[in-house]
mmCIF file of the C-alpha atoms, coordinates in Angstrom:
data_MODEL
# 
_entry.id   MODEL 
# 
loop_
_atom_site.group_PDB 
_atom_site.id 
_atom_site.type_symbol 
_atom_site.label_atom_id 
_atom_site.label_alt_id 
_atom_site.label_comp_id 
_atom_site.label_asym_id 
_atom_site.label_entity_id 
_atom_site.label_seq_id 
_atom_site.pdbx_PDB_ins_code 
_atom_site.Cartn_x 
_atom_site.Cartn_y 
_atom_site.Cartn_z 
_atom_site.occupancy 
_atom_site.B_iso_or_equiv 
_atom_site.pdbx_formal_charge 
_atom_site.auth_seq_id 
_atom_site.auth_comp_id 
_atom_site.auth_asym_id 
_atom_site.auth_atom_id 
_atom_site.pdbx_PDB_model_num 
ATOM 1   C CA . UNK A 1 1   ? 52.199 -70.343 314.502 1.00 0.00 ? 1   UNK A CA 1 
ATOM 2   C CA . UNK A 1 2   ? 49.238 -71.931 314.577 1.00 0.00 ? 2   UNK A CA 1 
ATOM 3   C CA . UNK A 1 3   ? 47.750 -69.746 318.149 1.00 0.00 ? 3   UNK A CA 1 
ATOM 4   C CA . UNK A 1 4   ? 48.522 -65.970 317.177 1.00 0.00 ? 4   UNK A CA 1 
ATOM 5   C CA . UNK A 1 5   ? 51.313 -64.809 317.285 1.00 0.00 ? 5   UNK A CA 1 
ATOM 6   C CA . UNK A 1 6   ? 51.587 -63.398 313.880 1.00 0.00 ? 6   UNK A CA 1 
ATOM 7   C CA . UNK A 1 7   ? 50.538 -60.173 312.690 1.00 0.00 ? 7   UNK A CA 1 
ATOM 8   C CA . UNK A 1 8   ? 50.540 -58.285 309.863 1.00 0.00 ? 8   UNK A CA 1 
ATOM 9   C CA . UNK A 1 9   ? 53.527 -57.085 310.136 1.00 0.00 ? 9   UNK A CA 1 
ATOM 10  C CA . UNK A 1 10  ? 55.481 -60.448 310.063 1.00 0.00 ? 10  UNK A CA 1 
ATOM 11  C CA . UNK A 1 11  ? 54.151 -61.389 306.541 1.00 0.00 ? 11  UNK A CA 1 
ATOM 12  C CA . UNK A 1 12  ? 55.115 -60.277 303.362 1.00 0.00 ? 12  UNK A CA 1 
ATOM 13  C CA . UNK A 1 13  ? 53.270 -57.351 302.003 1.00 0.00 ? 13  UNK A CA 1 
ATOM 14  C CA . UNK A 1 14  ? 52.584 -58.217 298.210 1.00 0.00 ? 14  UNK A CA 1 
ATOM 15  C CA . UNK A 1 15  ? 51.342 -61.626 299.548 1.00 0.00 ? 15  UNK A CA 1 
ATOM 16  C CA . UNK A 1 16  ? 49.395 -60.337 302.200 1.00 0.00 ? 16  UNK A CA 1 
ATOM 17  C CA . UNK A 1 17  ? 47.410 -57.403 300.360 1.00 0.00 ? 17  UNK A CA 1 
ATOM 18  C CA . UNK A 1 18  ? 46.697 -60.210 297.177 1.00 0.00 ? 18  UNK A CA 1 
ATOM 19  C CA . UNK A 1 19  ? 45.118 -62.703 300.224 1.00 0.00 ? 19  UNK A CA 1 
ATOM 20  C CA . UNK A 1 20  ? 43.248 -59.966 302.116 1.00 0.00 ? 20  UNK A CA 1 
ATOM 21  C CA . UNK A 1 21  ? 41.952 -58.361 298.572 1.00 0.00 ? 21  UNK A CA 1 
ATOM 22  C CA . UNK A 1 22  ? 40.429 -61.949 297.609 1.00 0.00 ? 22  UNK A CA 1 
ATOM 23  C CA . UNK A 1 23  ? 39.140 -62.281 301.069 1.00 0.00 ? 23  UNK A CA 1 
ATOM 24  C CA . UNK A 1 24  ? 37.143 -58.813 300.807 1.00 0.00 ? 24  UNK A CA 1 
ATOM 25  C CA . UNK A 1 25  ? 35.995 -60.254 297.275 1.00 0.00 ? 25  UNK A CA 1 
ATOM 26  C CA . UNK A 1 26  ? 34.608 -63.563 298.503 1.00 0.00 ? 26  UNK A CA 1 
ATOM 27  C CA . UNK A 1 27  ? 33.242 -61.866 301.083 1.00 0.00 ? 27  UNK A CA 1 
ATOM 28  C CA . UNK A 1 28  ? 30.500 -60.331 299.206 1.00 0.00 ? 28  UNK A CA 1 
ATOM 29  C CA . UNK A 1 29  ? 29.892 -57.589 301.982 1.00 0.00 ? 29  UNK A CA 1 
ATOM 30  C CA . UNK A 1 30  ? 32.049 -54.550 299.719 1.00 0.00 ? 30  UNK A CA 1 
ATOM 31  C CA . UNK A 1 31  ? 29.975 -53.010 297.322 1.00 0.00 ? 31  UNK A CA 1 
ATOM 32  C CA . UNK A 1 32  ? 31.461 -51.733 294.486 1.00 0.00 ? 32  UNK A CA 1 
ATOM 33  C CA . UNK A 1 33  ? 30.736 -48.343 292.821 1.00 0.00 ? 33  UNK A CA 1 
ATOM 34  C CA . UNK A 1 34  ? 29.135 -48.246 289.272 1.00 0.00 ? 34  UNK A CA 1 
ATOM 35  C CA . UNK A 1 35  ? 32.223 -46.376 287.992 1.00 0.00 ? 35  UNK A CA 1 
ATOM 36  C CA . UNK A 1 36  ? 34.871 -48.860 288.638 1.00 0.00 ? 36  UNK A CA 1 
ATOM 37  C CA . UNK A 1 37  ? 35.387 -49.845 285.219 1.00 0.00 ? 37  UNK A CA 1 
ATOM 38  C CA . UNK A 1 38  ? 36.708 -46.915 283.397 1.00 0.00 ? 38  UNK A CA 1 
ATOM 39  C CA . UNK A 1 39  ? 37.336 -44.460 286.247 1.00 0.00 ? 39  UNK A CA 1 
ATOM 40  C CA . UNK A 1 40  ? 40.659 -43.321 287.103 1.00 0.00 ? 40  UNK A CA 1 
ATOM 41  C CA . UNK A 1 41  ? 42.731 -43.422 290.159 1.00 0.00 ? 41  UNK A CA 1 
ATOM 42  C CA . UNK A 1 42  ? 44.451 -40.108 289.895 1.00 0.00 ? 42  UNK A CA 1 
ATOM 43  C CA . UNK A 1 43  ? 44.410 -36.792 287.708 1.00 0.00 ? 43  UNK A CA 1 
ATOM 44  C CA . UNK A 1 44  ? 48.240 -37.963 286.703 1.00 0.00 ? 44  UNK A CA 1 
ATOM 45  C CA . UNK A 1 45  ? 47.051 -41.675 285.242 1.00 0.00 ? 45  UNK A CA 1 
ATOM 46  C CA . UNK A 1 46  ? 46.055 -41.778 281.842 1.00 0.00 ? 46  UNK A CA 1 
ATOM 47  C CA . UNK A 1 47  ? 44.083 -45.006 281.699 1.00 0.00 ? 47  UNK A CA 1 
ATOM 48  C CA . UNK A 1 48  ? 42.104 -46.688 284.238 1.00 0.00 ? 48  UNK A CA 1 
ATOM 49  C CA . UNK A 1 49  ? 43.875 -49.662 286.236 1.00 0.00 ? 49  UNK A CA 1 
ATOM 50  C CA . UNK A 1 50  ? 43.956 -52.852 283.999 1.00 0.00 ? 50  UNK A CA 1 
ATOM 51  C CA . UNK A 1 51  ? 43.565 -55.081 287.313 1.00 0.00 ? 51  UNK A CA 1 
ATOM 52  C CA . UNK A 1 52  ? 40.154 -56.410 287.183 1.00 0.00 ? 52  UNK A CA 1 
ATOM 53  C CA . UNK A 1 53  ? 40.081 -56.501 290.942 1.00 0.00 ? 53  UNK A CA 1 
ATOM 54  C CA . UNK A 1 54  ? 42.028 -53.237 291.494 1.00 0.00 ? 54  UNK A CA 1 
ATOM 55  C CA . UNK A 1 55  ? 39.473 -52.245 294.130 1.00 0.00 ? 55  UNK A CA 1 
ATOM 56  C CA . UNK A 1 56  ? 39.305 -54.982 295.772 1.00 0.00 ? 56  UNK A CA 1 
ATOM 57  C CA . UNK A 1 57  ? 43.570 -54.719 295.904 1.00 0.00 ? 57  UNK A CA 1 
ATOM 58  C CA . UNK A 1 58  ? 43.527 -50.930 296.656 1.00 0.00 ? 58  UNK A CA 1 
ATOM 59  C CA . UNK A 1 59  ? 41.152 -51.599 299.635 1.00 0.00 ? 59  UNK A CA 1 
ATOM 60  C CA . UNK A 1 60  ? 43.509 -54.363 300.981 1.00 0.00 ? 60  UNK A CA 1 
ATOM 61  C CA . UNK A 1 61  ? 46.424 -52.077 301.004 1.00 0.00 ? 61  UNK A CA 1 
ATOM 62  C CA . UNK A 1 62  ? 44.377 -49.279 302.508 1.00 0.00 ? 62  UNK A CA 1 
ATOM 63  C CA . UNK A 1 63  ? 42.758 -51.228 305.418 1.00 0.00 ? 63  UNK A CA 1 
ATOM 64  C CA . UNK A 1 64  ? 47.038 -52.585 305.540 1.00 0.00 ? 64  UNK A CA 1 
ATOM 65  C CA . UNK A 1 65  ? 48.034 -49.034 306.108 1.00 0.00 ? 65  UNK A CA 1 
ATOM 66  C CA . UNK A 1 66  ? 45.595 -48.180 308.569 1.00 0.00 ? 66  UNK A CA 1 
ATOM 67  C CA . UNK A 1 67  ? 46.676 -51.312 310.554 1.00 0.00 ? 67  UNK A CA 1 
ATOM 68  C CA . UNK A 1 68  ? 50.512 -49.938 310.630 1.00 0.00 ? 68  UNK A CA 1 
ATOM 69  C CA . UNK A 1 69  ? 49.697 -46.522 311.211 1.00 0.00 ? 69  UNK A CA 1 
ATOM 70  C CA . UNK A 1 70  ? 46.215 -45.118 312.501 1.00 0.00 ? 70  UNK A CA 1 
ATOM 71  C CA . UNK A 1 71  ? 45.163 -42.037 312.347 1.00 0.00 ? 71  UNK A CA 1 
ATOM 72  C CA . UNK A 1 72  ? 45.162 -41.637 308.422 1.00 0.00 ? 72  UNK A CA 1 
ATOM 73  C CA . UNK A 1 73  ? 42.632 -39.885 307.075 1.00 0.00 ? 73  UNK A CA 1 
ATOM 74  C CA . UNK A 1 74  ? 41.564 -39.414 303.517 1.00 0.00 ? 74  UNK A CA 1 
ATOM 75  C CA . UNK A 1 75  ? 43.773 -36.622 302.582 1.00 0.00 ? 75  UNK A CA 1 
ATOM 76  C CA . UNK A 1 76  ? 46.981 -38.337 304.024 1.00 0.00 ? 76  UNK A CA 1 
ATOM 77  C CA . UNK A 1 77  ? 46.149 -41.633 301.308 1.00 0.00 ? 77  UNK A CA 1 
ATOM 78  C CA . UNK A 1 78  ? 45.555 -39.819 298.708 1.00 0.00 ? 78  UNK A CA 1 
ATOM 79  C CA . UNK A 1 79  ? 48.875 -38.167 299.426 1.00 0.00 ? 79  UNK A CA 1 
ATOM 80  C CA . UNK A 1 80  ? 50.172 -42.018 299.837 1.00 0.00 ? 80  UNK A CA 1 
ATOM 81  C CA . UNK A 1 81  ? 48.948 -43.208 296.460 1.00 0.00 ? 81  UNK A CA 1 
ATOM 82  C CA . UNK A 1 82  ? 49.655 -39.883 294.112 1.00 0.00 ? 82  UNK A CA 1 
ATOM 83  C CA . UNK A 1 83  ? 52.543 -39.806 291.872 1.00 0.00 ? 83  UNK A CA 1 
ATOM 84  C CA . UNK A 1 84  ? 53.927 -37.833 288.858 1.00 0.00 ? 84  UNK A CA 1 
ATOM 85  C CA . UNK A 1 85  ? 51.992 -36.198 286.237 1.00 0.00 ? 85  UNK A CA 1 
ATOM 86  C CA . UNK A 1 86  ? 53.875 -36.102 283.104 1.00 0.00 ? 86  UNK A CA 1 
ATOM 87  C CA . UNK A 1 87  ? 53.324 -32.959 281.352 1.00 0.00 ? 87  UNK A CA 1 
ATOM 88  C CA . UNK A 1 88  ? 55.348 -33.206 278.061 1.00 0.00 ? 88  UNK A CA 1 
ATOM 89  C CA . UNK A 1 89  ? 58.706 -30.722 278.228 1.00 0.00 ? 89  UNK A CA 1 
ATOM 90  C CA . UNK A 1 90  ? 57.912 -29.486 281.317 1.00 0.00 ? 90  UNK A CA 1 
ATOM 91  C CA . UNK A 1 91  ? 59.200 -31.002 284.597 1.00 0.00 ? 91  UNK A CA 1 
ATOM 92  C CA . UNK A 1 92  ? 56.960 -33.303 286.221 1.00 0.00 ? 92  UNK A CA 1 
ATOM 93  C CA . UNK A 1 93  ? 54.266 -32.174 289.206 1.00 0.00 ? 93  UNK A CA 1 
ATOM 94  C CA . UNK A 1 94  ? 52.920 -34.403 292.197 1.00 0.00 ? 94  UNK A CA 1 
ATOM 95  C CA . UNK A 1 95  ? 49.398 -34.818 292.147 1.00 0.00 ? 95  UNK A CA 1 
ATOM 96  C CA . UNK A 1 96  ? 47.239 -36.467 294.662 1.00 0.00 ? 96  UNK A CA 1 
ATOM 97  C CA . UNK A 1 97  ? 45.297 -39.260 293.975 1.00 0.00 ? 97  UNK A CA 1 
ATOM 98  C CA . UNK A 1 98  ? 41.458 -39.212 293.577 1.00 0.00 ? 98  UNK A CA 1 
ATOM 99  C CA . UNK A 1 99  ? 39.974 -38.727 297.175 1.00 0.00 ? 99  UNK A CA 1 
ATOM 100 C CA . UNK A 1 100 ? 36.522 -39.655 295.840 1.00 0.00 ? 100 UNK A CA 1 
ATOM 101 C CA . UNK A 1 101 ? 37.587 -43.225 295.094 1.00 0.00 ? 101 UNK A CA 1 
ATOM 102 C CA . UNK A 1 102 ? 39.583 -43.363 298.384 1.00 0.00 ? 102 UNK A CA 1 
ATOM 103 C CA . UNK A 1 103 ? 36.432 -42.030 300.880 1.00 0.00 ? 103 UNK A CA 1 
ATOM 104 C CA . UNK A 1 104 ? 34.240 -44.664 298.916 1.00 0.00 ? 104 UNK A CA 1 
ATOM 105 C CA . UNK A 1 105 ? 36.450 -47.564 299.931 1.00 0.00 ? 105 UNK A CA 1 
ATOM 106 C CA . UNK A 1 106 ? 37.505 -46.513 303.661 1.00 0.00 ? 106 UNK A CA 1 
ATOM 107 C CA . UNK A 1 107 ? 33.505 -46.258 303.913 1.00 0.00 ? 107 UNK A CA 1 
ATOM 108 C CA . UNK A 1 108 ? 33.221 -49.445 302.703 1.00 0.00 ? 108 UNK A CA 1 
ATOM 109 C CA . UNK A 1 109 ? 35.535 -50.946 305.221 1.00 0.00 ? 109 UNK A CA 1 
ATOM 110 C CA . UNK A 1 110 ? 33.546 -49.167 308.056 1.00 0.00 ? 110 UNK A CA 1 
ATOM 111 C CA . UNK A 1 111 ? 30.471 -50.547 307.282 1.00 0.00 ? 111 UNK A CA 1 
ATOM 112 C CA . UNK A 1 112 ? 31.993 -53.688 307.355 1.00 0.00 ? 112 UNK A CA 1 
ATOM 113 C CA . UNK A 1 113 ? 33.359 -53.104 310.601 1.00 0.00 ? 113 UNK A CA 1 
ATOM 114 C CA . UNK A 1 114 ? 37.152 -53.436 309.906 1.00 0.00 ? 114 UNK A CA 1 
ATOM 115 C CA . UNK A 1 115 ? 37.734 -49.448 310.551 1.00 0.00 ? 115 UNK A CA 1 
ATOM 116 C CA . UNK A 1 116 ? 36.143 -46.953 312.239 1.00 0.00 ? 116 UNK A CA 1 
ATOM 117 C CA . UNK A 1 117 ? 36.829 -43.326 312.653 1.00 0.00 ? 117 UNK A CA 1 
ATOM 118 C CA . UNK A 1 118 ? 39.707 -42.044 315.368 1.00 0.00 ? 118 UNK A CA 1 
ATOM 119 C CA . UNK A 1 119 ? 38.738 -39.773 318.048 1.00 0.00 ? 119 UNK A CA 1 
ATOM 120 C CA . UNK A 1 120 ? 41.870 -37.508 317.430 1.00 0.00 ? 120 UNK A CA 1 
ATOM 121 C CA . UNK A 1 121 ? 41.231 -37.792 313.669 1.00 0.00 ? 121 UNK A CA 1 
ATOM 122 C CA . UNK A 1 122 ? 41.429 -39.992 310.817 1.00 0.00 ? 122 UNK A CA 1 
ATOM 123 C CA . UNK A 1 123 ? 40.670 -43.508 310.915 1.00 0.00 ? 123 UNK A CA 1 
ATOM 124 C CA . UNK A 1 124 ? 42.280 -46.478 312.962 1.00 0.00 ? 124 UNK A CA 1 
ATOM 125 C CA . UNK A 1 125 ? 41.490 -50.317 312.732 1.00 0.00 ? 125 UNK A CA 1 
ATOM 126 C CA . UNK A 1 126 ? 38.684 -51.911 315.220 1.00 0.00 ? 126 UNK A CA 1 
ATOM 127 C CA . UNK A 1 127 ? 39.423 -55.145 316.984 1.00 0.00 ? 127 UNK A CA 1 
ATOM 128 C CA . UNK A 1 128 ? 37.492 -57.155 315.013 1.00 0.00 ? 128 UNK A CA 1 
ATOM 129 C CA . UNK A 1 129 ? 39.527 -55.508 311.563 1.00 0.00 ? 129 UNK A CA 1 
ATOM 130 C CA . UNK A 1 130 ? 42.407 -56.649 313.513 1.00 0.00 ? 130 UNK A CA 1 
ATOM 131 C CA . UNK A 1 131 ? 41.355 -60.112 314.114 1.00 0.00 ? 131 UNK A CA 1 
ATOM 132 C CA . UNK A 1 132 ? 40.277 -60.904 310.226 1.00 0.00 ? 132 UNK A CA 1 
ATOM 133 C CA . UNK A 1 133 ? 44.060 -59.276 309.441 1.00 0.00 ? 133 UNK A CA 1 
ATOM 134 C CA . UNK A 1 134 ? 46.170 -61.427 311.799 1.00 0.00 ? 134 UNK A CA 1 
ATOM 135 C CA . UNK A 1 135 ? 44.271 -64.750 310.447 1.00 0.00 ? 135 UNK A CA 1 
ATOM 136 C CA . UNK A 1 136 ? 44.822 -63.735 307.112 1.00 0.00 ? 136 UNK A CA 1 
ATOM 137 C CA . UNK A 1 137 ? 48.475 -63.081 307.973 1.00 0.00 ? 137 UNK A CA 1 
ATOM 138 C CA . UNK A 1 138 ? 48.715 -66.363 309.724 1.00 0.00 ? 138 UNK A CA 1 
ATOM 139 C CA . UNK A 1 139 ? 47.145 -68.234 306.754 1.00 0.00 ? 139 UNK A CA 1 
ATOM 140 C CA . UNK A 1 140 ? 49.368 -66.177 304.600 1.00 0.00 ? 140 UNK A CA 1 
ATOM 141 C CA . UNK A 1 141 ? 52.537 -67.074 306.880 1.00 0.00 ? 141 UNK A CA 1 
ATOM 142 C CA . UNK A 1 142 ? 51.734 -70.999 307.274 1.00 0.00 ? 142 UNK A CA 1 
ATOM 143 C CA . UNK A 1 143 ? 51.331 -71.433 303.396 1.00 0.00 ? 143 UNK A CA 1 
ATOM 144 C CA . UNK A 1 144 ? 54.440 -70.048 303.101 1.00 0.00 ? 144 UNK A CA 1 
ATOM 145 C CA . UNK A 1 145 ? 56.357 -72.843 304.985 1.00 0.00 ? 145 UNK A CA 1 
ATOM 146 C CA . UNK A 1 146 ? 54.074 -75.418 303.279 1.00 0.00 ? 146 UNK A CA 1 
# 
């Protein structure tokens, strides 16, 4: 579909977050914070990610999420990407994920004009966020049949 058509939604998602993450890299326009190397994403991880371009990957999926459902605001992702915290012999808690790293990459994808903040709350995608998605899901889609 080579004149619209396609949207986010008709692509698969591991494929499309991997194209729209190297698209923000090449881009040049996200700038990363000076703790990205060793900071964790969550009071439940024990490491920081291994990815070398986890940010780049995590901001992919978020500006993803916001394009299937607006209205998310920082506490509802960090609700999205918590998970267990193992604590020995004692069940397992949910934790949140770290809301500093989240804010820092939503305000990255303002300034760069993909998001912008809702009116009822939260954020939701701009037109212009919505244009640079559906060509990467149409480039995504048409190497697929290739």
């Amino acid at each position: 579909m080579p004149f619209g058509g396609c949207t986010v939604k008709d692509v698969d998602p591991h494929t499309f977050v991997r194209a729209l993450a190297e698209w923000l890299k090449l881009s040049g326009k996200m700038k990363l914070p000076p703790y990205v190397d060793y900071i964790k994403t969550g009071p439940f991880k024990e490491l920081a990610p291994f990815e070398k371009d986890w940010y780049y990957i995590r901001a992919a999926s978020i500006a993803r999420h916001i394009y299937i459902r607006k209205g998310v605001g920082i506490g509802a992702l960090s609700k999205i990407y918590g998970g267990k915290q193992r604590r020995g012999s004692r069940p397992g808690v949910y934790k949140r994920a770290n809301t500093a790293v989240l804010r820092n990459i939503v305000q990255n994808l303002e300034k760069m004009r993909i998001l912008d903040k809702d009116s009822s709350g939260g954020r939701k995608i701009t037109s212009d966020g919505q244009k640079h998605l559906d060509r990467i899901a149409g480039t995504v889609l048409s190497n697929k049949k290739e």
